[in-house]
């Protein structure tokens, strides 16, 4: 450990700590909003149903469906909140470790020790490097997770065709490809569009 290294590692740790604190705050808000949103939906739907009953009317089916959905399928929002809580826990642990190591580095620099203290230098390096790797990995994992979720949703929305529908679909696509290819070869609209794009 040297004064130059202490200054450098302090900069890295403080930068990682700043980003980690923002991540912790954002994820904690996301975790809390799962419960506050569900609670607000439940209270609003219940109040509207109560007012409808007081006026001698049937509650709105949308409100009763929302209440049933909340009570019958709590795992949907529990799963979302658990994922956010896990991420918050990871970042709280990382930020706590960063703070502890930073305090040790500052204490070393403040006491003006003549010893190099290689164990503190190694520890601070591993902690700072781990925090930086986590920052990069979290961004990559988030993008992959969102892409995977979108892909799963797309496959859920996919409607399977019957054999007759599939044959008709592929005949339509083949005919369209053939007509587009023919008009391009004859200098039709496709060629005109290509010429316009090339200018």
PDB file of C-alpha atoms in Angstrom:
ATOM      1  CA  UNK A   1       0.000   0.000   0.000  1.00  0.00           C
ATOM      2  CA  UNK A   2       1.269   3.441  -0.931  1.00  0.00           C
ATOM      3  CA  UNK A   3      -0.240   6.907  -0.821  1.00  0.00           C
ATOM      4  CA  UNK A   4      -0.683   6.932  -4.607  1.00  0.00           C
ATOM      5  CA  UNK A   5      -2.403   3.557  -4.520  1.00  0.00           C
ATOM      6  CA  UNK A   6      -4.603   4.663  -1.608  1.00  0.00           C
ATOM      7  CA  UNK A   7      -5.708   7.730  -3.595  1.00  0.00           C
ATOM      8  CA  UNK A   8      -6.390   5.636  -6.715  1.00  0.00           C
ATOM      9  CA  UNK A   9      -8.325   2.899  -4.940  1.00  0.00           C
ATOM     10  CA  UNK A  10     -10.308   5.510  -3.003  1.00  0.00           C
ATOM     11  CA  UNK A  11     -11.436   7.057  -6.295  1.00  0.00           C
ATOM     12  CA  UNK A  12     -12.521   3.668  -7.662  1.00  0.00           C
ATOM     13  CA  UNK A  13     -14.295   2.674  -4.452  1.00  0.00           C
ATOM     14  CA  UNK A  14     -16.149   5.980  -4.168  1.00  0.00           C
ATOM     15  CA  UNK A  15     -17.279   5.781  -7.805  1.00  0.00           C
ATOM     16  CA  UNK A  16     -18.518   2.213  -7.303  1.00  0.00           C
ATOM     17  CA  UNK A  17     -20.159   3.218  -4.026  1.00  0.00           C
ATOM     18  CA  UNK A  18     -21.981   6.102  -5.696  1.00  0.00           C
ATOM     19  CA  UNK A  19     -23.355   3.887  -8.464  1.00  0.00           C
ATOM     20  CA  UNK A  20     -24.147   1.127  -5.979  1.00  0.00           C
ATOM     21  CA  UNK A  21     -26.070   3.540  -3.760  1.00  0.00           C
ATOM     22  CA  UNK A  22     -28.152   4.702  -6.711  1.00  0.00           C
ATOM     23  CA  UNK A  23     -28.812   1.087  -7.694  1.00  0.00           C
ATOM     24  CA  UNK A  24     -29.806   0.211  -4.131  1.00  0.00           C
ATOM     25  CA  UNK A  25     -32.211   3.152  -3.943  1.00  0.00           C
ATOM     26  CA  UNK A  26     -33.756   2.363  -7.342  1.00  0.00           C
ATOM     27  CA  UNK A  27     -34.179  -1.338  -6.604  1.00  0.00           C
ATOM     28  CA  UNK A  28     -35.573  -0.655  -3.136  1.00  0.00           C
ATOM     29  CA  UNK A  29     -38.164   1.694  -4.622  1.00  0.00           C
ATOM     30  CA  UNK A  30     -39.042  -0.955  -7.201  1.00  0.00           C
ATOM     31  CA  UNK A  31     -39.463  -3.541  -4.426  1.00  0.00           C
ATOM     32  CA  UNK A  32     -41.652  -1.217  -2.354  1.00  0.00           C
ATOM     33  CA  UNK A  33     -43.713  -0.109  -5.356  1.00  0.00           C
ATOM     34  CA  UNK A  34     -44.822  -3.703  -6.007  1.00  0.00           C
ATOM     35  CA  UNK A  35     -46.650  -3.726  -2.667  1.00  0.00           C
ATOM     36  CA  UNK A  36     -47.851  -0.122  -2.762  1.00  0.00           C
ATOM     37  CA  UNK A  37     -49.254  -0.563  -6.294  1.00  0.00           C
ATOM     38  CA  UNK A  38     -51.089  -3.748  -5.328  1.00  0.00           C
ATOM     39  CA  UNK A  39     -52.387  -2.160  -2.129  1.00  0.00           C
ATOM     40  CA  UNK A  40     -53.606   0.909  -4.044  1.00  0.00           C
ATOM     41  CA  UNK A  41     -55.322  -1.257  -6.668  1.00  0.00           C
ATOM     42  CA  UNK A  42     -57.005  -3.362  -3.972  1.00  0.00           C
ATOM     43  CA  UNK A  43     -58.184  -0.331  -1.962  1.00  0.00           C
ATOM     44  CA  UNK A  44     -59.498   1.519  -5.025  1.00  0.00           C
ATOM     45  CA  UNK A  45     -61.332  -1.549  -6.366  1.00  0.00           C
ATOM     46  CA  UNK A  46     -62.831  -2.281  -2.933  1.00  0.00           C
ATOM     47  CA  UNK A  47     -63.950   1.338  -2.430  1.00  0.00           C
ATOM     48  CA  UNK A  48     -65.592   1.487  -5.857  1.00  0.00           C
ATOM     49  CA  UNK A  49     -67.364  -1.824  -5.168  1.00  0.00           C
ATOM     50  CA  UNK A  50     -68.563  -0.537  -1.792  1.00  0.00           C
ATOM     51  CA  UNK A  51     -69.945   2.661  -3.319  1.00  0.00           C
ATOM     52  CA  UNK A  52     -71.728   0.648  -6.014  1.00  0.00           C
ATOM     53  CA  UNK A  53     -73.345  -1.583  -3.364  1.00  0.00           C
ATOM     54  CA  UNK A  54     -74.410   1.479  -1.351  1.00  0.00           C
ATOM     55  CA  UNK A  55     -76.149   2.816  -4.469  1.00  0.00           C
ATOM     56  CA  UNK A  56     -77.939  -0.513  -5.001  1.00  0.00           C
ATOM     57  CA  UNK A  57     -75.840  -1.438  -8.016  1.00  0.00           C
ATOM     58  CA  UNK A  58     -73.671  -4.438  -8.808  1.00  0.00           C
ATOM     59  CA  UNK A  59     -69.918  -3.824  -8.436  1.00  0.00           C
ATOM     60  CA  UNK A  60     -67.994  -3.376 -11.662  1.00  0.00           C
ATOM     61  CA  UNK A  61     -66.724  -6.778 -12.895  1.00  0.00           C
ATOM     62  CA  UNK A  62     -63.316  -5.203 -13.553  1.00  0.00           C
ATOM     63  CA  UNK A  63     -63.041  -4.291  -9.857  1.00  0.00           C
ATOM     64  CA  UNK A  64     -64.119  -7.708  -8.613  1.00  0.00           C
ATOM     65  CA  UNK A  65     -61.760  -9.390 -11.096  1.00  0.00           C
ATOM     66  CA  UNK A  66     -58.885  -7.228  -9.822  1.00  0.00           C
ATOM     67  CA  UNK A  67     -59.637  -8.180  -6.209  1.00  0.00           C
ATOM     68  CA  UNK A  68     -59.872 -11.875  -7.092  1.00  0.00           C
ATOM     69  CA  UNK A  69     -56.604 -11.666  -9.018  1.00  0.00           C
ATOM     70  CA  UNK A  70     -54.819 -10.121  -6.038  1.00  0.00           C
ATOM     71  CA  UNK A  71     -56.207 -12.572  -3.492  1.00  0.00           C
ATOM     72  CA  UNK A  72     -56.063 -15.719  -5.623  1.00  0.00           C
ATOM     73  CA  UNK A  73     -52.676 -15.210  -7.303  1.00  0.00           C
ATOM     74  CA  UNK A  74     -50.396 -13.402  -4.841  1.00  0.00           C
ATOM     75  CA  UNK A  75     -47.329 -15.220  -6.197  1.00  0.00           C
ATOM     76  CA  UNK A  76     -47.318 -12.951  -9.255  1.00  0.00           C
ATOM     77  CA  UNK A  77     -46.356  -9.846  -7.283  1.00  0.00           C
ATOM     78  CA  UNK A  78     -44.456 -11.803  -4.619  1.00  0.00           C
ATOM     79  CA  UNK A  79     -42.180 -13.181  -7.358  1.00  0.00           C
ATOM     80  CA  UNK A  80     -41.509  -9.681  -8.708  1.00  0.00           C
ATOM     81  CA  UNK A  81     -40.856  -8.300  -5.244  1.00  0.00           C
ATOM     82  CA  UNK A  82     -38.581 -11.222  -4.324  1.00  0.00           C
ATOM     83  CA  UNK A  83     -36.382 -10.626  -7.375  1.00  0.00           C
ATOM     84  CA  UNK A  84     -36.069  -6.928  -6.498  1.00  0.00           C
ATOM     85  CA  UNK A  85     -35.413  -7.718  -2.818  1.00  0.00           C
ATOM     86  CA  UNK A  86     -32.651 -10.167  -3.764  1.00  0.00           C
ATOM     87  CA  UNK A  87     -30.986  -7.525  -5.941  1.00  0.00           C
ATOM     88  CA  UNK A  88     -31.316  -4.964  -3.117  1.00  0.00           C
ATOM     89  CA  UNK A  89     -29.696  -7.401  -0.676  1.00  0.00           C
ATOM     90  CA  UNK A  90     -26.750  -7.949  -3.017  1.00  0.00           C
ATOM     91  CA  UNK A  91     -26.169  -4.222  -3.461  1.00  0.00           C
ATOM     92  CA  UNK A  92     -26.531  -3.511   0.266  1.00  0.00           C
ATOM     93  CA  UNK A  93     -23.861  -6.145   0.960  1.00  0.00           C
ATOM     94  CA  UNK A  94     -21.582  -4.709  -1.745  1.00  0.00           C
ATOM     95  CA  UNK A  95     -22.013  -1.114  -0.556  1.00  0.00           C
ATOM     96  CA  UNK A  96     -21.422  -2.120   3.066  1.00  0.00           C
ATOM     97  CA  UNK A  97     -18.211  -3.913   2.096  1.00  0.00           C
ATOM     98  CA  UNK A  98     -17.068  -0.923   0.052  1.00  0.00           C
ATOM     99  CA  UNK A  99     -17.683   1.426   2.991  1.00  0.00           C
ATOM    100  CA  UNK A 100     -15.767  -0.807   5.423  1.00  0.00           C
ATOM    101  CA  UNK A 101     -12.773  -1.134   3.094  1.00  0.00           C
ATOM    102  CA  UNK A 102     -12.800   2.589   2.347  1.00  0.00           C
ATOM    103  CA  UNK A 103     -12.754   3.392   6.064  1.00  0.00           C
ATOM    104  CA  UNK A 104      -9.753   1.058   6.492  1.00  0.00           C
ATOM    105  CA  UNK A 105      -7.921   2.777   3.620  1.00  0.00           C
ATOM    106  CA  UNK A 106      -8.667   6.219   5.059  1.00  0.00           C
ATOM    107  CA  UNK A 107      -7.521   5.091   8.508  1.00  0.00           C
ATOM    108  CA  UNK A 108      -4.258   3.799   6.999  1.00  0.00           C
ATOM    109  CA  UNK A 109      -3.702   7.120   5.203  1.00  0.00           C
ATOM    110  CA  UNK A 110      -4.663   9.206   8.253  1.00  0.00           C
ATOM    111  CA  UNK A 111      -2.337   7.471  10.692  1.00  0.00           C
ATOM    112  CA  UNK A 112       0.665   7.970   8.371  1.00  0.00           C
ATOM    113  CA  UNK A 113       1.830   4.413   8.818  1.00  0.00           C
ATOM    114  CA  UNK A 114       5.239   3.593   7.434  1.00  0.00           C
ATOM    115  CA  UNK A 115       4.261  -0.036   6.768  1.00  0.00           C
ATOM    116  CA  UNK A 116       3.020  -0.873   3.306  1.00  0.00           C
ATOM    117  CA  UNK A 117       0.200  -3.145   4.588  1.00  0.00           C
ATOM    118  CA  UNK A 118      -0.052  -5.447   1.539  1.00  0.00           C
ATOM    119  CA  UNK A 119      -3.076  -7.283   2.974  1.00  0.00           C
ATOM    120  CA  UNK A 120      -5.134  -4.068   2.951  1.00  0.00           C
ATOM    121  CA  UNK A 121      -3.941  -3.297  -0.584  1.00  0.00           C
ATOM    122  CA  UNK A 122      -5.004  -6.772  -1.755  1.00  0.00           C
ATOM    123  CA  UNK A 123      -8.361  -6.565   0.019  1.00  0.00           C
ATOM    124  CA  UNK A 124      -9.140  -3.128  -1.383  1.00  0.00           C
ATOM    125  CA  UNK A 125      -8.182  -4.295  -4.879  1.00  0.00           C
ATOM    126  CA  UNK A 126     -10.409  -7.389  -4.724  1.00  0.00           C
ATOM    127  CA  UNK A 127     -13.359  -5.461  -3.325  1.00  0.00           C
ATOM    128  CA  UNK A 128     -13.083  -2.628  -5.878  1.00  0.00           C
ATOM    129  CA  UNK A 129     -12.581  -5.059  -8.771  1.00  0.00           C
ATOM    130  CA  UNK A 130     -15.528  -7.171  -7.619  1.00  0.00           C
ATOM    131  CA  UNK A 131     -17.786  -4.119  -7.419  1.00  0.00           C
ATOM    132  CA  UNK A 132     -16.821  -3.005 -10.930  1.00  0.00           C
ATOM    133  CA  UNK A 133     -17.372  -6.513 -12.320  1.00  0.00           C
ATOM    134  CA  UNK A 134     -20.777  -6.632 -10.613  1.00  0.00           C
ATOM    135  CA  UNK A 135     -21.756  -3.298 -12.158  1.00  0.00           C
ATOM    136  CA  UNK A 136     -20.944  -4.553 -15.652  1.00  0.00           C
ATOM    137  CA  UNK A 137     -22.446  -8.004 -15.065  1.00  0.00           C
ATOM    138  CA  UNK A 138     -25.685  -6.565 -13.709  1.00  0.00           C
ATOM    139  CA  UNK A 139     -26.233  -4.490 -16.851  1.00  0.00           C
ATOM    140  CA  UNK A 140     -25.584  -7.486 -19.111  1.00  0.00           C
ATOM    141  CA  UNK A 141     -27.806  -9.782 -17.023  1.00  0.00           C
ATOM    142  CA  UNK A 142     -30.623  -7.222 -16.988  1.00  0.00           C
ATOM    143  CA  UNK A 143     -30.549  -6.865 -20.786  1.00  0.00           C
ATOM    144  CA  UNK A 144     -30.479 -10.656 -21.260  1.00  0.00           C
ATOM    145  CA  UNK A 145     -33.332 -11.120 -18.778  1.00  0.00           C
ATOM    146  CA  UNK A 146     -35.490  -8.485 -20.481  1.00  0.00           C
ATOM    147  CA  UNK A 147     -34.769  -9.981 -23.898  1.00  0.00           C
ATOM    148  CA  UNK A 148     -35.610 -13.458 -22.598  1.00  0.00           C
ATOM    149  CA  UNK A 149     -38.840 -12.233 -21.002  1.00  0.00           C
ATOM    150  CA  UNK A 150     -39.880 -10.511 -24.246  1.00  0.00           C
ATOM    151  CA  UNK A 151     -39.085 -13.660 -26.212  1.00  0.00           C
ATOM    152  CA  UNK A 152     -41.113 -15.849 -23.842  1.00  0.00           C
ATOM    153  CA  UNK A 153     -44.045 -13.423 -24.067  1.00  0.00           C
ATOM    154  CA  UNK A 154     -43.811 -13.428 -27.864  1.00  0.00           C
ATOM    155  CA  UNK A 155     -43.977 -17.235 -27.926  1.00  0.00           C
ATOM    156  CA  UNK A 156     -46.943 -17.167 -25.549  1.00  0.00           C
ATOM    157  CA  UNK A 157     -48.763 -14.791 -27.905  1.00  0.00           C
ATOM    158  CA  UNK A 158     -47.983 -16.976 -30.933  1.00  0.00           C
ATOM    159  CA  UNK A 159     -51.091 -18.638 -32.322  1.00  0.00           C
ATOM    160  CA  UNK A 160     -50.464 -22.084 -33.808  1.00  0.00           C
ATOM    161  CA  UNK A 161     -51.821 -22.500 -37.337  1.00  0.00           C
ATOM    162  CA  UNK A 162     -53.630 -25.544 -38.632  1.00  0.00           C
ATOM    163  CA  UNK A 163     -52.112 -27.463 -41.539  1.00  0.00           C
ATOM    164  CA  UNK A 164     -54.467 -25.795 -44.019  1.00  0.00           C
ATOM    165  CA  UNK A 165     -53.775 -22.314 -42.627  1.00  0.00           C
ATOM    166  CA  UNK A 166     -50.017 -22.964 -42.778  1.00  0.00           C
ATOM    167  CA  UNK A 167     -50.194 -24.101 -46.412  1.00  0.00           C
ATOM    168  CA  UNK A 168     -52.213 -21.051 -47.384  1.00  0.00           C
ATOM    169  CA  UNK A 169     -49.874 -18.761 -45.453  1.00  0.00           C
ATOM    170  CA  UNK A 170     -46.748 -20.119 -47.166  1.00  0.00           C
ATOM    171  CA  UNK A 171     -48.414 -19.945 -50.593  1.00  0.00           C
ATOM    172  CA  UNK A 172     -49.258 -16.289 -49.913  1.00  0.00           C
ATOM    173  CA  UNK A 173     -45.700 -15.528 -48.773  1.00  0.00           C
ATOM    174  CA  UNK A 174     -44.207 -17.366 -51.779  1.00  0.00           C
ATOM    175  CA  UNK A 175     -46.466 -15.490 -54.175  1.00  0.00           C
ATOM    176  CA  UNK A 176     -45.524 -12.184 -52.558  1.00  0.00           C
ATOM    177  CA  UNK A 177     -41.800 -12.969 -52.764  1.00  0.00           C
ATOM    178  CA  UNK A 178     -42.144 -13.980 -56.406  1.00  0.00           C
ATOM    179  CA  UNK A 179     -44.106 -10.829 -57.323  1.00  0.00           C
ATOM    180  CA  UNK A 180     -41.611  -8.591 -55.503  1.00  0.00           C
ATOM    181  CA  UNK A 181     -38.681 -10.321 -57.204  1.00  0.00           C
ATOM    182  CA  UNK A 182     -40.351 -10.028 -60.636  1.00  0.00           C
ATOM    183  CA  UNK A 183     -41.136  -6.329 -60.220  1.00  0.00           C
ATOM    184  CA  UNK A 184     -37.545  -5.692 -59.082  1.00  0.00           C
ATOM    185  CA  UNK A 185     -36.150  -7.476 -62.134  1.00  0.00           C
ATOM    186  CA  UNK A 186     -38.477  -5.547 -64.478  1.00  0.00           C
ATOM    187  CA  UNK A 187     -37.505  -2.177 -62.993  1.00  0.00           C
ATOM    188  CA  UNK A 188     -40.830  -1.829 -61.185  1.00  0.00           C
ATOM    189  CA  UNK A 189     -41.616  -0.056 -57.936  1.00  0.00           C
ATOM    190  CA  UNK A 190     -39.001  -2.005 -55.946  1.00  0.00           C
ATOM    191  CA  UNK A 191     -36.232  -0.882 -58.307  1.00  0.00           C
ATOM    192  CA  UNK A 192     -37.483   2.706 -58.180  1.00  0.00           C
ATOM    193  CA  UNK A 193     -37.353   2.536 -54.378  1.00  0.00           C
ATOM    194  CA  UNK A 194     -33.814   1.158 -54.485  1.00  0.00           C
ATOM    195  CA  UNK A 195     -32.772   3.934 -56.867  1.00  0.00           C
ATOM    196  CA  UNK A 196     -34.305   6.535 -54.555  1.00  0.00           C
ATOM    197  CA  UNK A 197     -32.508   5.079 -51.552  1.00  0.00           C
ATOM    198  CA  UNK A 198     -29.168   5.086 -53.368  1.00  0.00           C
ATOM    199  CA  UNK A 199     -29.352   8.827 -54.111  1.00  0.00           C
TER     200      UNK A 199
END
